[in-house]
Coordinates of C-alpha atoms in Angstrom, one line a residue:
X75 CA 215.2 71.7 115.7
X76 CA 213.3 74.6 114.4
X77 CA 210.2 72.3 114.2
X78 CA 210.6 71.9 118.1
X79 CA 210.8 75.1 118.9
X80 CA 207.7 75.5 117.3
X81 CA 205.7 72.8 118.7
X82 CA 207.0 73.8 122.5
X83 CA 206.0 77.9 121.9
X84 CA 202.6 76.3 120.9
X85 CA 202.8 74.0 123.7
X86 CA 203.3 77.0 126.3
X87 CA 200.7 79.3 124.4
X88 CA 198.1 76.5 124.7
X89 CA 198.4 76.0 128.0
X90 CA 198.6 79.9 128.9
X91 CA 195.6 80.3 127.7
X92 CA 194.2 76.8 129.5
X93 CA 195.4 78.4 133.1
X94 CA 193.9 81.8 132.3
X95 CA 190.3 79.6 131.4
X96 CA 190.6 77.4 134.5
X97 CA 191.6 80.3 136.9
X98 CA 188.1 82.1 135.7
X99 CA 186.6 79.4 136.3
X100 CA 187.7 77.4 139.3
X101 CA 188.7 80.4 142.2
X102 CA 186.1 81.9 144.3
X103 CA 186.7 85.2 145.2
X104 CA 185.6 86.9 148.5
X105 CA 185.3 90.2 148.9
X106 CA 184.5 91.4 152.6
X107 CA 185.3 95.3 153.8
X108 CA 188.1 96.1 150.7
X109 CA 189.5 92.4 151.5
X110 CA 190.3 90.0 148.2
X111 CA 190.4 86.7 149.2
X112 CA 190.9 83.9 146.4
X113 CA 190.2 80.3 147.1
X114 CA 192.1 77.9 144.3
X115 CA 190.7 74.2 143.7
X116 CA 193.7 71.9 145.2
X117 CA 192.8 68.9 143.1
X118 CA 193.0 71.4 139.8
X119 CA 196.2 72.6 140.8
X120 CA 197.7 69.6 141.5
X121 CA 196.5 68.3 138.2
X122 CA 198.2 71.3 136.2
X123 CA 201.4 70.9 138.1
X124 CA 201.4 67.0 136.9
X125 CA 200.5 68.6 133.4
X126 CA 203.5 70.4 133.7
X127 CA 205.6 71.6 136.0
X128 CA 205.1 75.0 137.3
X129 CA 201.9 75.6 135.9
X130 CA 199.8 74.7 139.4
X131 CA 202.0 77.5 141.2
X132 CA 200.9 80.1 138.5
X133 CA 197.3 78.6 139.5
X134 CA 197.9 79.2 142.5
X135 CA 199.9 83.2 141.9
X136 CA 203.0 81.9 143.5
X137 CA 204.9 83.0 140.7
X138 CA 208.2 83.2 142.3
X139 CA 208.1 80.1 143.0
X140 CA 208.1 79.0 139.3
X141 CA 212.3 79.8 138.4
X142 CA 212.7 77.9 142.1
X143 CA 211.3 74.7 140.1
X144 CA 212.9 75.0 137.1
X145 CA 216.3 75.5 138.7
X146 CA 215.9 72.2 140.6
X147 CA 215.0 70.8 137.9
X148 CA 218.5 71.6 136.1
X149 CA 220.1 70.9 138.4
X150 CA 219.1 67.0 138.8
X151 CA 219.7 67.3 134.6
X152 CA 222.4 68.4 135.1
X153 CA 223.6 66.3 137.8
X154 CA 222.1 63.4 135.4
X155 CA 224.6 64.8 132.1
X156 CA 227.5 64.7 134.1
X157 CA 227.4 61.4 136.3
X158 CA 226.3 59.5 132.4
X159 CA 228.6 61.3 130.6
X160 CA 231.7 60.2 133.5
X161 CA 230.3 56.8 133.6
X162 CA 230.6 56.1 129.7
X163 CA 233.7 57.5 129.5
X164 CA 235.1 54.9 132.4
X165 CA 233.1 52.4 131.1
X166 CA 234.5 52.7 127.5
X167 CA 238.4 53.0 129.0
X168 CA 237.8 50.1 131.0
X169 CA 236.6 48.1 128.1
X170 CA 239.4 49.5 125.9
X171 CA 242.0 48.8 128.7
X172 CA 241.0 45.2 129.3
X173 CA 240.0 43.8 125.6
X174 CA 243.7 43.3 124.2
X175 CA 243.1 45.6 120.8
X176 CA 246.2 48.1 120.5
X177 CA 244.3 51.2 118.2
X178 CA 241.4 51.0 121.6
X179 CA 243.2 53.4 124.3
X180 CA 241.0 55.6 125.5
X181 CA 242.1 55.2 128.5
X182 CA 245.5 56.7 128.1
X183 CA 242.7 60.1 128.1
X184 CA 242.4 59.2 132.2
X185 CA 246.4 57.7 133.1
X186 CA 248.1 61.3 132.1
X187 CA 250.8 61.1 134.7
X188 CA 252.3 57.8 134.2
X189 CA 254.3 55.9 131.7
X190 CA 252.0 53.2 129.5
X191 CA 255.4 51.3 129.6
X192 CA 254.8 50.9 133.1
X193 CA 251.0 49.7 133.2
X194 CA 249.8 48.5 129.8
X195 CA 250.1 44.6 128.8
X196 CA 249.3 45.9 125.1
X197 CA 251.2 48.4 124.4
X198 CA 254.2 47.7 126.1
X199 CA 254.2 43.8 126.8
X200 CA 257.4 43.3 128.0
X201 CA 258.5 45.9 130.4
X202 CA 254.3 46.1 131.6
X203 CA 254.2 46.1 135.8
X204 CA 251.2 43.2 136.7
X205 CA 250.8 45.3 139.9
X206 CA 250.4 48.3 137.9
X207 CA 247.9 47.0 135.6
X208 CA 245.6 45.2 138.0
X209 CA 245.8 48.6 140.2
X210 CA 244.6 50.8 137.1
X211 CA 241.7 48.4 136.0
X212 CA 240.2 48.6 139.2
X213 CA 240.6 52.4 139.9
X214 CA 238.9 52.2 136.3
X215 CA 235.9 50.0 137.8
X216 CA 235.4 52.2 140.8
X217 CA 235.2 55.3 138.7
X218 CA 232.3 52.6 136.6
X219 CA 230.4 51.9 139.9
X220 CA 231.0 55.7 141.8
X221 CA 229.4 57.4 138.6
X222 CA 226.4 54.7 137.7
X223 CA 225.3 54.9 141.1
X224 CA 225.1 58.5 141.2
X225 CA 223.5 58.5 137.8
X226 CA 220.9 56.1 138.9
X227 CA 220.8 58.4 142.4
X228 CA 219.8 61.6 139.8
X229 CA 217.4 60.0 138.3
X230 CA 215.4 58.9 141.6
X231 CA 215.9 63.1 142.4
X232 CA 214.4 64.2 139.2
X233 CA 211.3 61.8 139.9
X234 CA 211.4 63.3 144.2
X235 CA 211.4 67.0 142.8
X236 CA 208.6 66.6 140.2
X237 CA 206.8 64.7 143.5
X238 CA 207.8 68.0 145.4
X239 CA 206.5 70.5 142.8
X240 CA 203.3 68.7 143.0
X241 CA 203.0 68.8 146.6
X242 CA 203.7 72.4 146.8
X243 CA 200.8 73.1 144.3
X244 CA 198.2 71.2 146.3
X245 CA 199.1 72.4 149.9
X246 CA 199.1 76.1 148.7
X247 CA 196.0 75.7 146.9
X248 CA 194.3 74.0 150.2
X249 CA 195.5 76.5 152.3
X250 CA 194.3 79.5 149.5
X251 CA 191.2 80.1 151.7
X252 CA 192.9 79.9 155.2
X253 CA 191.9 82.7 157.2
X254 CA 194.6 84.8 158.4
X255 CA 192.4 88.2 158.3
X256 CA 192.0 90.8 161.4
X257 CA 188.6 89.1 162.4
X258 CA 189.9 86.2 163.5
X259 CA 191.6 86.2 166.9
X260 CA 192.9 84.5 170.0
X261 CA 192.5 85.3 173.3
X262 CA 195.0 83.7 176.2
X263 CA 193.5 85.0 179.3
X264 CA 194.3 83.7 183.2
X265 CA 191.6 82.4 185.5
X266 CA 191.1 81.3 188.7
X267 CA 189.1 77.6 188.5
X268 CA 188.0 76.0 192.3
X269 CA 189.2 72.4 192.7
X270 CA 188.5 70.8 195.9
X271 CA 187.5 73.5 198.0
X272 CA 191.1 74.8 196.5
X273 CA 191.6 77.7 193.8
X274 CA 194.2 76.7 190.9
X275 CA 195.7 79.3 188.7
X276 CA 194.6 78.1 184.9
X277 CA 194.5 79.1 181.5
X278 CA 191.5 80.3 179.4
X279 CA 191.8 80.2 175.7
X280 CA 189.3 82.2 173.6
X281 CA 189.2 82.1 169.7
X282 CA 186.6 84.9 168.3
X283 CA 185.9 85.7 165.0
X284 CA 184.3 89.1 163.8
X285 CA 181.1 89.2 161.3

């Protein structure tokens, strides 16, 4: 364990100190009248948020955005820990209810509120409802099938959020240069056009931009 926390605090140093190298070396800043604009290369950031997530939105300074990933990410682990460990555990009662071995019942863990008289061939043989049992073994197998599927469900989101994180990195790293400055501006202004000897009320739009 300790050796793992090593490696991973190595891990993170190394790859600070690869974002503060590639940030020199890959933005282009503008200056223009006080302005500060900074342009990030999208392909670079989308390649540093495959390296590892969050690192292409420190690339590209959206820092609050980094505990936004990590939290989505634990939550589909932790939706993935509970949905395995609830699967196993029907999975292993089902097994234990159905293969005729008295010391296996660890199902009696999920029937709390009814008598195993009443339910188990097993245990209690001869006063056992068949109703009862055949009701219990396939409340069992739903609980199998309800918590694999959401299991597998988890998985496919952990996969669609890394797919998201990268996204995010490359659209704000393309639109890192948009210009949303004072010297660029639109102008909506009414006119009057002639159209068949007839004069039709239209709209004139006007996009300038200051040097």
């Amino acid at each position: 364990m300790r050796a793992y926390k090593k490696i991973s605090l190595l891990l993170l140093i190394f790859l600070c100190c690869w974002y503060a190298t590639i940030n020199a070396q890959d933005t282009l800043s503008v200056a223009d009248n006080g302005s500060h604009i900074t342009k990030a290369d999208p392909l670079k950031a989308t390649m540093l948020a495959v390296a590892f997530p969050g690192l292409g939105q420190i690339y590209n300074r959206k820092y609050w955005k980094v505990p936004l990933v990590y939290a989505g990410f634990g939550g589909v682990i932790y939706s993935i820990h509970y949905n395995t460990s609830n699967y196993n555990t029907y999975l292993r009662a089902y097994q234990d209810f159905t293969d005729k071995i008295p010391e296996t019942d660890s199902y009696l863990d999920l029937i709390k509120n009814a008598d195993p008289a009443t339910y188990d061939p097993v245990l209690f043989p001869d006063s056992y409802d068949k109703s009862n049992e055949e009701w219990y073994k396939e409340r069992m197998l739903r609980g199998v099938d309800y918590y694999k599927k959401y299991r597998d469900l988890s998985y496919i989101g952990i996969a669609a959020w890394f797919l998201l994180t990268v996204l995010d990195a490359n659209v704000d790293a393309s639109l890192s240069g948009f210009d949303v400055s004072d010297n660029l501006g639109l102008n909506i202004i009414p006119l009057s056009m002639p159209l068949y000897g007839q004069s039709l009320p239209v709209m004139n739009l006007n996009i300038k931009y200051k040097f």
